[in-house]
C-alpha cells in the first residue's frame, strides 16, 4: 500500500526538516517543489530563468509550472509513497494533485498542518542554511553544524543561505501563504485528512506528533 503525506505550513514551519526524517525512517520519497524550482534555476533551464525573479520576490510560481513538475515525478514512479513538501500551495494545485493521484489509483492519505506563529517564522528563516550537496537543513541557533562550514551529514563545505531568506521576501511569502495556501486547511479538513501539529515544539516532538497520525494509517 502506498502512503501519501502532505506537509502544509508557512515558510519556515519545518516542512523540509520533517520530510527528511520521514525519508530516512519510512523510505518515502520527498517531493519539494521549492527544491525542484531551485534546481531548475541553478541548471539554467528556460523554466529556471522564468521562475527566478518570481521566487526572489517571494511570489508563487504559476500552477501550470509546479503541477507539471509534480506530474513528471509521479508518472511511472514505483515509490512506496510521497511526502509533498511545499505543494500544493493553491486550491487549483490541490485539485490537480487529487486528479493525478486518482489516475494512479492513489489518494492523499494525511495532511499534516504545521502550526507556527509568525514571530517564530522570522527567527527560523533568518537563521536557516542548508547543504547544497545533500540538502541537510541547519539553523544558526537551534541546529548549527558540528564543525563550522562543514555538513554533518555528508561532509560537504557547500553550506548556503537562500536568496529569498530575507525579511522583505519573507513578508511577501507570508502574505502569499495566508492569501493562497491557508484555504487548503479548510479544504483538507472537509475531506477529513487534516492532522494539526504544534510546529513550535522541538524537531523530535514534532516528529512524534506526526508519528501518531501516520501510525493510524
Ligand atoms: P520549511 O521547509 O517549512 O520552510 P525548514 O524545515 O527549512 O522549514 O525549517 C526552517 C528553519 O527552522 C531551519 O533553519 C530549521 O533548522 C529550523 N527548524 C525546523 N524545525 C524546527 C523546530 N521544530 N524547532 C526549531 N527550529 C526548527
Ligand atoms: P520553498 O522552498 O517551499 O520555501 O519555496 C520557495 C519558492 O519557490 C516559493 O516562495 C515560491 O516562489 C516557489 N514555490 C515552491 N513551491 C511552490 C508551489 N507549490 N507553488 C508555487 N510556487 C512555489
PDB file of C-alpha atoms and ligand atoms in Angstrom:
ATOM      1  CA  UNK A   1       0.000   0.000   0.000  1.00  0.00           C
ATOM      2  CA  UNK A   2       1.297   3.468  -0.847  1.00  0.00           C
ATOM      3  CA  UNK A   3       1.182   6.352   1.638  1.00  0.00           C
ATOM      4  CA  UNK A   4       0.959   9.951   0.500  1.00  0.00           C
ATOM      5  CA  UNK A   5       1.531  12.709   3.016  1.00  0.00           C
ATOM      6  CA  UNK A   6       1.211  16.471   2.545  1.00  0.00           C
ATOM      7  CA  UNK A   7       3.197  18.777   4.831  1.00  0.00           C
ATOM      8  CA  UNK A   8       1.258  22.032   4.991  1.00  0.00           C
ATOM      9  CA  UNK A   9       2.517  25.131   6.734  1.00  0.00           C
ATOM     10  CA  UNK A  10       4.004  28.604   6.211  1.00  0.00           C
ATOM     11  CA  UNK A  11       7.598  29.162   5.078  1.00  0.00           C
ATOM     12  CA  UNK A  12       9.963  28.099   7.868  1.00  0.00           C
ATOM     13  CA  UNK A  13       7.400  25.865   9.630  1.00  0.00           C
ATOM     14  CA  UNK A  14       9.781  22.905   9.486  1.00  0.00           C
ATOM     15  CA  UNK A  15       8.366  21.005   6.485  1.00  0.00           C
ATOM     16  CA  UNK A  16      11.728  20.214   4.886  1.00  0.00           C
ATOM     17  CA  UNK A  17      13.254  19.189   8.226  1.00  0.00           C
ATOM     18  CA  UNK A  18      10.456  16.710   8.934  1.00  0.00           C
ATOM     19  CA  UNK A  19      10.292  15.483   5.335  1.00  0.00           C
ATOM     20  CA  UNK A  20      13.943  14.424   5.508  1.00  0.00           C
ATOM     21  CA  UNK A  21      13.243  12.420   8.654  1.00  0.00           C
ATOM     22  CA  UNK A  22      10.333  10.636   7.001  1.00  0.00           C
ATOM     23  CA  UNK A  23      12.529   9.744   4.047  1.00  0.00           C
ATOM     24  CA  UNK A  24      15.057   8.184   6.415  1.00  0.00           C
ATOM     25  CA  UNK A  25      12.575   6.459   8.687  1.00  0.00           C
ATOM     26  CA  UNK A  26       9.932   5.282   6.217  1.00  0.00           C
ATOM     27  CA  UNK A  27      11.644   5.146   2.825  1.00  0.00           C
ATOM     28  CA  UNK A  28       9.149   7.572   1.294  1.00  0.00           C
ATOM     29  CA  UNK A  29      10.147   9.978  -1.489  1.00  0.00           C
ATOM     30  CA  UNK A  30      10.287  13.715  -0.716  1.00  0.00           C
ATOM     31  CA  UNK A  31       8.799  15.931  -3.415  1.00  0.00           C
ATOM     32  CA  UNK A  32       9.707  19.548  -2.684  1.00  0.00           C
ATOM     33  CA  UNK A  33       8.603  21.905  -5.449  1.00  0.00           C
ATOM     34  CA  UNK A  34      10.875  24.576  -3.914  1.00  0.00           C
ATOM     35  CA  UNK A  35      13.903  22.274  -4.333  1.00  0.00           C
ATOM     36  CA  UNK A  36      12.846  21.369  -7.891  1.00  0.00           C
ATOM     37  CA  UNK A  37      12.499  25.040  -8.837  1.00  0.00           C
ATOM     38  CA  UNK A  38      15.885  25.928  -7.267  1.00  0.00           C
ATOM     39  CA  UNK A  39      17.458  23.053  -9.212  1.00  0.00           C
ATOM     40  CA  UNK A  40      15.912  24.361 -12.442  1.00  0.00           C
ATOM     41  CA  UNK A  41      17.334  27.803 -11.657  1.00  0.00           C
ATOM     42  CA  UNK A  42      20.837  26.643 -10.979  1.00  0.00           C
ATOM     43  CA  UNK A  43      20.957  24.401 -14.048  1.00  0.00           C
ATOM     44  CA  UNK A  44      19.903  27.418 -16.137  1.00  0.00           C
ATOM     45  CA  UNK A  45      16.916  25.795 -17.889  1.00  0.00           C
ATOM     46  CA  UNK A  46      14.404  28.054 -19.681  1.00  0.00           C
ATOM     47  CA  UNK A  47      11.889  27.376 -16.946  1.00  0.00           C
ATOM     48  CA  UNK A  48      14.524  28.208 -14.322  1.00  0.00           C
ATOM     49  CA  UNK A  49      15.075  31.618 -15.909  1.00  0.00           C
ATOM     50  CA  UNK A  50      11.343  32.318 -15.978  1.00  0.00           C
ATOM     51  CA  UNK A  51      10.808  31.484 -12.300  1.00  0.00           C
ATOM     52  CA  UNK A  52      13.943  33.066 -10.782  1.00  0.00           C
ATOM     53  CA  UNK A  53      12.563  36.585 -10.448  1.00  0.00           C
ATOM     54  CA  UNK A  54       9.218  35.385  -9.100  1.00  0.00           C
ATOM     55  CA  UNK A  55      10.929  33.252  -6.443  1.00  0.00           C
ATOM     56  CA  UNK A  56      13.293  36.005  -5.340  1.00  0.00           C
ATOM     57  CA  UNK A  57      10.348  38.331  -4.768  1.00  0.00           C
ATOM     58  CA  UNK A  58       8.638  35.645  -2.681  1.00  0.00           C
ATOM     59  CA  UNK A  59       5.667  35.257  -5.002  1.00  0.00           C
ATOM     60  CA  UNK A  60       4.170  31.954  -6.121  1.00  0.00           C
ATOM     61  CA  UNK A  61       5.223  30.378  -9.395  1.00  0.00           C
ATOM     62  CA  UNK A  62       2.311  29.525 -11.730  1.00  0.00           C
ATOM     63  CA  UNK A  63       0.173  26.479 -11.031  1.00  0.00           C
ATOM     64  CA  UNK A  64       0.922  25.119 -14.534  1.00  0.00           C
ATOM     65  CA  UNK A  65       4.671  25.024 -13.876  1.00  0.00           C
ATOM     66  CA  UNK A  66       4.557  23.376 -10.453  1.00  0.00           C
ATOM     67  CA  UNK A  67       1.815  20.898 -11.365  1.00  0.00           C
ATOM     68  CA  UNK A  68       3.918  19.964 -14.418  1.00  0.00           C
ATOM     69  CA  UNK A  69       6.930  19.292 -12.177  1.00  0.00           C
ATOM     70  CA  UNK A  70       4.889  17.088  -9.839  1.00  0.00           C
ATOM     71  CA  UNK A  71       3.261  15.216 -12.729  1.00  0.00           C
ATOM     72  CA  UNK A  72       6.698  14.282 -14.107  1.00  0.00           C
ATOM     73  CA  UNK A  73       7.753  12.867 -10.729  1.00  0.00           C
ATOM     74  CA  UNK A  74       4.561  10.876 -10.140  1.00  0.00           C
ATOM     75  CA  UNK A  75       4.229   9.308 -13.557  1.00  0.00           C
ATOM     76  CA  UNK A  76       5.999   5.994 -13.800  1.00  0.00           C
ATOM     77  CA  UNK A  77       7.172   6.043 -10.188  1.00  0.00           C
ATOM     78  CA  UNK A  78       7.142   2.864  -8.141  1.00  0.00           C
ATOM     79  CA  UNK A  79       7.876   4.641  -4.828  1.00  0.00           C
ATOM     80  CA  UNK A  80       6.079   3.340  -1.711  1.00  0.00           C
ATOM     81  CA  UNK A  81       4.679   6.842  -1.226  1.00  0.00           C
ATOM     82  CA  UNK A  82       5.408  10.541  -1.347  1.00  0.00           C
ATOM     83  CA  UNK A  83       5.878  13.392   1.067  1.00  0.00           C
ATOM     84  CA  UNK A  84       4.641  16.551  -0.589  1.00  0.00           C
ATOM     85  CA  UNK A  85       6.702  19.391   0.882  1.00  0.00           C
ATOM     86  CA  UNK A  86       5.578  22.876  -0.186  1.00  0.00           C
ATOM     87  CA  UNK A  87       2.987  21.510  -2.623  1.00  0.00           C
ATOM     88  CA  UNK A  88       0.080  22.070  -3.077  1.00  0.00           C
ATOM     89  CA  UNK A  89       0.058  25.798  -2.326  1.00  0.00           C
ATOM     90  CA  UNK A  90      -3.208  26.801  -4.042  1.00  0.00           C
ATOM     91  CA  UNK A  91      -6.673  25.260  -4.354  1.00  0.00           C
ATOM     92  CA  UNK A  92      -6.002  24.653  -8.053  1.00  0.00           C
ATOM     93  CA  UNK A  93      -2.836  22.734  -7.210  1.00  0.00           C
ATOM     94  CA  UNK A  94      -4.742  20.711  -4.600  1.00  0.00           C
ATOM     95  CA  UNK A  95      -7.411  19.739  -7.147  1.00  0.00           C
ATOM     96  CA  UNK A  96      -4.720  18.856  -9.683  1.00  0.00           C
ATOM     97  CA  UNK A  97      -2.899  16.652  -7.155  1.00  0.00           C
ATOM     98  CA  UNK A  98      -6.149  14.845  -6.316  1.00  0.00           C
ATOM     99  CA  UNK A  99      -6.688  14.115 -10.013  1.00  0.00           C
ATOM    100  CA  UNK A 100      -3.095  12.990 -10.605  1.00  0.00           C
ATOM    101  CA  UNK A 101      -3.227  10.579  -7.660  1.00  0.00           C
ATOM    102  CA  UNK A 102      -6.662   9.302  -8.687  1.00  0.00           C
ATOM    103  CA  UNK A 103      -5.189   8.477 -12.090  1.00  0.00           C
ATOM    104  CA  UNK A 104      -2.622   6.323 -10.271  1.00  0.00           C
ATOM    105  CA  UNK A 105      -5.355   4.766  -8.078  1.00  0.00           C
ATOM    106  CA  UNK A 106      -3.868   6.523  -5.062  1.00  0.00           C
ATOM    107  CA  UNK A 107      -5.020   9.152  -2.568  1.00  0.00           C
ATOM    108  CA  UNK A 108      -3.810  11.891  -0.296  1.00  0.00           C
ATOM    109  CA  UNK A 109      -3.743   9.917   2.971  1.00  0.00           C
ATOM    110  CA  UNK A 110      -2.941  12.606   5.526  1.00  0.00           C
ATOM    111  CA  UNK A 111      -2.242  16.332   5.606  1.00  0.00           C
ATOM    112  CA  UNK A 112      -0.023  17.423   8.475  1.00  0.00           C
ATOM    113  CA  UNK A 113      -0.749  21.052   9.281  1.00  0.00           C
ATOM    114  CA  UNK A 114       2.338  22.524  10.954  1.00  0.00           C
ATOM    115  CA  UNK A 115       1.178  25.371  13.186  1.00  0.00           C
ATOM    116  CA  UNK A 116       3.837  28.000  13.929  1.00  0.00           C
ATOM    117  CA  UNK A 117       3.390  31.690  14.743  1.00  0.00           C
ATOM    118  CA  UNK A 118       4.864  34.454  12.609  1.00  0.00           C
ATOM    119  CA  UNK A 119       7.467  35.612  15.145  1.00  0.00           C
ATOM    120  CA  UNK A 120       8.994  32.143  15.229  1.00  0.00           C
ATOM    121  CA  UNK A 121       8.993  32.031  11.431  1.00  0.00           C
ATOM    122  CA  UNK A 122      11.104  35.177  11.160  1.00  0.00           C
ATOM    123  CA  UNK A 123      13.665  33.668  13.567  1.00  0.00           C
ATOM    124  CA  UNK A 124      13.704  30.362  11.772  1.00  0.00           C
ATOM    125  CA  UNK A 125      14.048  31.831   8.299  1.00  0.00           C
ATOM    126  CA  UNK A 126      16.734  34.342   9.256  1.00  0.00           C
ATOM    127  CA  UNK A 127      18.917  31.609  10.805  1.00  0.00           C
ATOM    128  CA  UNK A 128      18.413  28.911   8.166  1.00  0.00           C
ATOM    129  CA  UNK A 129      21.176  27.475   5.990  1.00  0.00           C
ATOM    130  CA  UNK A 130      21.268  24.242   4.013  1.00  0.00           C
ATOM    131  CA  UNK A 131      23.780  21.889   2.470  1.00  0.00           C
ATOM    132  CA  UNK A 132      23.985  22.426  -1.281  1.00  0.00           C
ATOM    133  CA  UNK A 133      25.112  18.837  -1.733  1.00  0.00           C
ATOM    134  CA  UNK A 134      22.699  16.709   0.334  1.00  0.00           C
ATOM    135  CA  UNK A 135      20.005  19.201   1.408  1.00  0.00           C
ATOM    136  CA  UNK A 136      20.519  18.855   5.182  1.00  0.00           C
ATOM    137  CA  UNK A 137      18.801  21.787   6.950  1.00  0.00           C
ATOM    138  CA  UNK A 138      20.602  23.806   9.659  1.00  0.00           C
ATOM    139  CA  UNK A 139      19.917  26.800  11.875  1.00  0.00           C
ATOM    140  CA  UNK A 140      22.420  29.247  13.388  1.00  0.00           C
ATOM    141  CA  UNK A 141      20.955  28.874  16.882  1.00  0.00           C
ATOM    142  CA  UNK A 142      18.829  25.731  17.089  1.00  0.00           C
ATOM    143  CA  UNK A 143      20.824  23.397  14.845  1.00  0.00           C
ATOM    144  CA  UNK A 144      24.293  24.589  13.854  1.00  0.00           C
ATOM    145  CA  UNK A 145      26.586  22.137  12.069  1.00  0.00           C
ATOM    146  CA  UNK A 146      29.055  20.469  14.479  1.00  0.00           C
ATOM    147  CA  UNK A 147      32.024  21.913  12.595  1.00  0.00           C
ATOM    148  CA  UNK A 148      31.507  25.410  11.211  1.00  0.00           C
ATOM    149  CA  UNK A 149      31.140  25.399   7.431  1.00  0.00           C
ATOM    150  CA  UNK A 150      31.020  21.591   7.120  1.00  0.00           C
ATOM    151  CA  UNK A 151      27.871  19.498   6.640  1.00  0.00           C
ATOM    152  CA  UNK A 152      27.398  16.915   9.430  1.00  0.00           C
ATOM    153  CA  UNK A 153      25.518  14.585   7.093  1.00  0.00           C
ATOM    154  CA  UNK A 154      27.823  14.429   4.042  1.00  0.00           C
ATOM    155  CA  UNK A 155      31.000  16.417   4.854  1.00  0.00           C
ATOM    156  CA  UNK A 156      30.436  18.957   2.068  1.00  0.00           C
ATOM    157  CA  UNK A 157      31.622  22.527   2.624  1.00  0.00           C
ATOM    158  CA  UNK A 158      28.876  23.870   0.323  1.00  0.00           C
ATOM    159  CA  UNK A 159      26.658  25.334   3.049  1.00  0.00           C
ATOM    160  CA  UNK A 160      24.341  28.019   1.651  1.00  0.00           C
ATOM    161  CA  UNK A 161      21.751  30.602   2.568  1.00  0.00           C
ATOM    162  CA  UNK A 162      18.770  31.042   0.286  1.00  0.00           C
ATOM    163  CA  UNK A 163      18.436  34.256  -1.753  1.00  0.00           C
ATOM    164  CA  UNK A 164      14.792  34.569  -0.667  1.00  0.00           C
ATOM    165  CA  UNK A 165      15.500  34.094   3.063  1.00  0.00           C
ATOM    166  CA  UNK A 166      15.469  37.819   3.805  1.00  0.00           C
ATOM    167  CA  UNK A 167      12.909  39.906   5.660  1.00  0.00           C
ATOM    168  CA  UNK A 168      11.491  41.653   2.580  1.00  0.00           C
ATOM    169  CA  UNK A 169      10.837  38.469   0.640  1.00  0.00           C
ATOM    170  CA  UNK A 170       9.572  36.694   3.757  1.00  0.00           C
ATOM    171  CA  UNK A 171       6.834  39.331   4.118  1.00  0.00           C
ATOM    172  CA  UNK A 172       5.575  38.563   0.622  1.00  0.00           C
ATOM    173  CA  UNK A 173       5.919  34.804   1.188  1.00  0.00           C
ATOM    174  CA  UNK A 174       3.806  35.032   4.336  1.00  0.00           C
ATOM    175  CA  UNK A 175       1.153  37.105   2.559  1.00  0.00           C
ATOM    176  CA  UNK A 176       1.074  34.598  -0.300  1.00  0.00           C
ATOM    177  CA  UNK A 177       0.688  31.838   2.289  1.00  0.00           C
ATOM    178  CA  UNK A 178      -2.250  33.467   4.065  1.00  0.00           C
ATOM    179  CA  UNK A 179      -3.986  34.527   0.837  1.00  0.00           C
ATOM    180  CA  UNK A 180      -3.485  31.471  -1.327  1.00  0.00           C
ATOM    181  CA  UNK A 181      -2.291  28.494   0.729  1.00  0.00           C
ATOM    182  CA  UNK A 182      -4.109  28.725   4.078  1.00  0.00           C
ATOM    183  CA  UNK A 183      -7.515  27.992   2.411  1.00  0.00           C
ATOM    184  CA  UNK A 184      -6.144  24.469   1.956  1.00  0.00           C
ATOM    185  CA  UNK A 185      -6.557  23.954   5.706  1.00  0.00           C
ATOM    186  CA  UNK A 186     -10.344  24.103   5.290  1.00  0.00           C
ATOM    187  CA  UNK A 187     -10.189  22.132   2.042  1.00  0.00           C
ATOM    188  CA  UNK A 188      -8.432  19.153   3.640  1.00  0.00           C
ATOM    189  CA  UNK A 189     -10.391  19.471   6.885  1.00  0.00           C
ATOM    190  CA  UNK A 190     -13.577  18.994   4.858  1.00  0.00           C
ATOM    191  CA  UNK A 191     -12.000  15.930   3.257  1.00  0.00           C
ATOM    192  CA  UNK A 192     -11.185  14.601   6.760  1.00  0.00           C
ATOM    193  CA  UNK A 193      -7.464  14.461   6.020  1.00  0.00           C
ATOM    194  CA  UNK A 194      -6.210  17.228   8.304  1.00  0.00           C
ATOM    195  CA  UNK A 195      -3.977  16.496  11.287  1.00  0.00           C
ATOM    196  CA  UNK A 196      -2.673  19.627  13.056  1.00  0.00           C
ATOM    197  CA  UNK A 197       0.637  19.501  14.951  1.00  0.00           C
ATOM    198  CA  UNK A 198       2.318  22.072  17.182  1.00  0.00           C
ATOM    199  CA  UNK A 199       5.214  23.147  14.973  1.00  0.00           C
ATOM    200  CA  UNK A 200       6.688  25.253  17.776  1.00  0.00           C
ATOM    201  CA  UNK A 201       7.775  22.110  19.615  1.00  0.00           C
ATOM    202  CA  UNK A 202      11.261  20.643  19.178  1.00  0.00           C
ATOM    203  CA  UNK A 203      12.092  18.738  15.984  1.00  0.00           C
ATOM    204  CA  UNK A 204      11.820  15.410  17.884  1.00  0.00           C
ATOM    205  CA  UNK A 205       8.484  16.349  19.442  1.00  0.00           C
ATOM    206  CA  UNK A 206       7.017  17.425  16.105  1.00  0.00           C
ATOM    207  CA  UNK A 207       8.180  14.112  14.617  1.00  0.00           C
ATOM    208  CA  UNK A 208       6.468  12.254  17.492  1.00  0.00           C
ATOM    209  CA  UNK A 209       3.197  14.141  16.919  1.00  0.00           C
ATOM    210  CA  UNK A 210       3.357  13.249  13.238  1.00  0.00           C
ATOM    211  CA  UNK A 211       4.025   9.608  14.058  1.00  0.00           C
ATOM    212  CA  UNK A 212       0.720   9.441  15.956  1.00  0.00           C
ATOM    213  CA  UNK A 213      -1.119  10.465  12.776  1.00  0.00           C
ATOM    214  CA  UNK A 214       0.901   8.221  10.469  1.00  0.00           C
ATOM    215  CA  UNK A 215       0.596   5.130  12.653  1.00  0.00           C
ATOM    216  CA  UNK A 216      -3.188   5.322  12.301  1.00  0.00           C
ATOM    217  CA  UNK A 217      -2.998   4.893   8.522  1.00  0.00           C
TER     218      UNK A 217
HETATM  219  P1  LIG B   1      10.243  24.817   5.698  1.00  0.00           P
HETATM  220  O1  LIG B   1      10.691  23.654   4.848  1.00  0.00           O
HETATM  221  O2  LIG B   1       8.843  24.636   6.230  1.00  0.00           O
HETATM  222  O3  LIG B   1      10.433  26.155   5.043  1.00  0.00           O
HETATM  223  P2  LIG B   1      12.630  24.152   7.293  1.00  0.00           P
HETATM  224  O4  LIG B   1      12.482  22.702   7.587  1.00  0.00           O
HETATM  225  O5  LIG B   1      13.622  24.567   6.257  1.00  0.00           O
HETATM  226  O6  LIG B   1      11.172  24.828   7.006  1.00  0.00           O
HETATM  227  O7  LIG B   1      12.972  24.876   8.697  1.00  0.00           O
HETATM  228  C1  LIG B   1      13.224  26.280   8.775  1.00  0.00           C
HETATM  229  C2  LIG B   1      14.313  26.557   9.820  1.00  0.00           C
HETATM  230  O8  LIG B   1      13.814  26.228  11.119  1.00  0.00           O
HETATM  231  C3  LIG B   1      15.580  25.712   9.627  1.00  0.00           C
HETATM  232  O9  LIG B   1      16.697  26.510   9.945  1.00  0.00           O
HETATM  233  C4  LIG B   1      15.418  24.550  10.625  1.00  0.00           C
HETATM  234  O10 LIG B   1      16.687  24.085  11.112  1.00  0.00           O
HETATM  235  C5  LIG B   1      14.613  25.212  11.738  1.00  0.00           C
HETATM  236  N1  LIG B   1      13.649  24.296  12.365  1.00  0.00           N
HETATM  237  C6  LIG B   1      12.880  23.353  11.757  1.00  0.00           C
HETATM  238  N2  LIG B   1      12.087  22.724  12.645  1.00  0.00           N
HETATM  239  C7  LIG B   1      12.358  23.283  13.870  1.00  0.00           C
HETATM  240  C8  LIG B   1      11.852  23.076  15.202  1.00  0.00           C
HETATM  241  N3  LIG B   1      10.904  22.169  15.455  1.00  0.00           N
HETATM  242  N4  LIG B   1      12.368  23.836  16.194  1.00  0.00           N
HETATM  243  C9  LIG B   1      13.320  24.773  15.947  1.00  0.00           C
HETATM  244  N5  LIG B   1      13.832  25.012  14.718  1.00  0.00           N
HETATM  245  C10 LIG B   1      13.365  24.285  13.686  1.00  0.00           C
HETATM  246  P1  LIG B   2      10.024  26.724  -0.605  1.00  0.00           P
HETATM  247  O1  LIG B   2      11.352  26.093  -0.835  1.00  0.00           O
HETATM  248  O2  LIG B   2       8.913  25.729  -0.432  1.00  0.00           O
HETATM  249  O3  LIG B   2      10.057  27.736   0.512  1.00  0.00           O
HETATM  250  O4  LIG B   2       9.666  27.531  -1.942  1.00  0.00           O
HETATM  251  C1  LIG B   2      10.486  28.581  -2.408  1.00  0.00           C
HETATM  252  C2  LIG B   2       9.756  29.372  -3.500  1.00  0.00           C
HETATM  253  O5  LIG B   2       9.501  28.518  -4.634  1.00  0.00           O
HETATM  254  C3  LIG B   2       8.384  29.928  -3.116  1.00  0.00           C
HETATM  255  O6  LIG B   2       8.471  31.174  -2.434  1.00  0.00           O
HETATM  256  C4  LIG B   2       7.732  30.060  -4.497  1.00  0.00           C
HETATM  257  O7  LIG B   2       8.238  31.186  -5.210  1.00  0.00           O
HETATM  258  C5  LIG B   2       8.233  28.801  -5.214  1.00  0.00           C
HETATM  259  N1  LIG B   2       7.338  27.632  -4.993  1.00  0.00           N
HETATM  260  C6  LIG B   2       7.673  26.478  -4.342  1.00  0.00           C
HETATM  261  N2  LIG B   2       6.649  25.615  -4.339  1.00  0.00           N
HETATM  262  C7  LIG B   2       5.623  26.243  -4.990  1.00  0.00           C
HETATM  263  C8  LIG B   2       4.275  25.890  -5.306  1.00  0.00           C
HETATM  264  N3  LIG B   2       3.759  24.696  -4.923  1.00  0.00           N
HETATM  265  N4  LIG B   2       3.524  26.783  -5.983  1.00  0.00           N
HETATM  266  C9  LIG B   2       4.026  27.977  -6.371  1.00  0.00           C
HETATM  267  N5  LIG B   2       5.270  28.387  -6.105  1.00  0.00           N
HETATM  268  C10 LIG B   2       6.077  27.530  -5.422  1.00  0.00           C
END
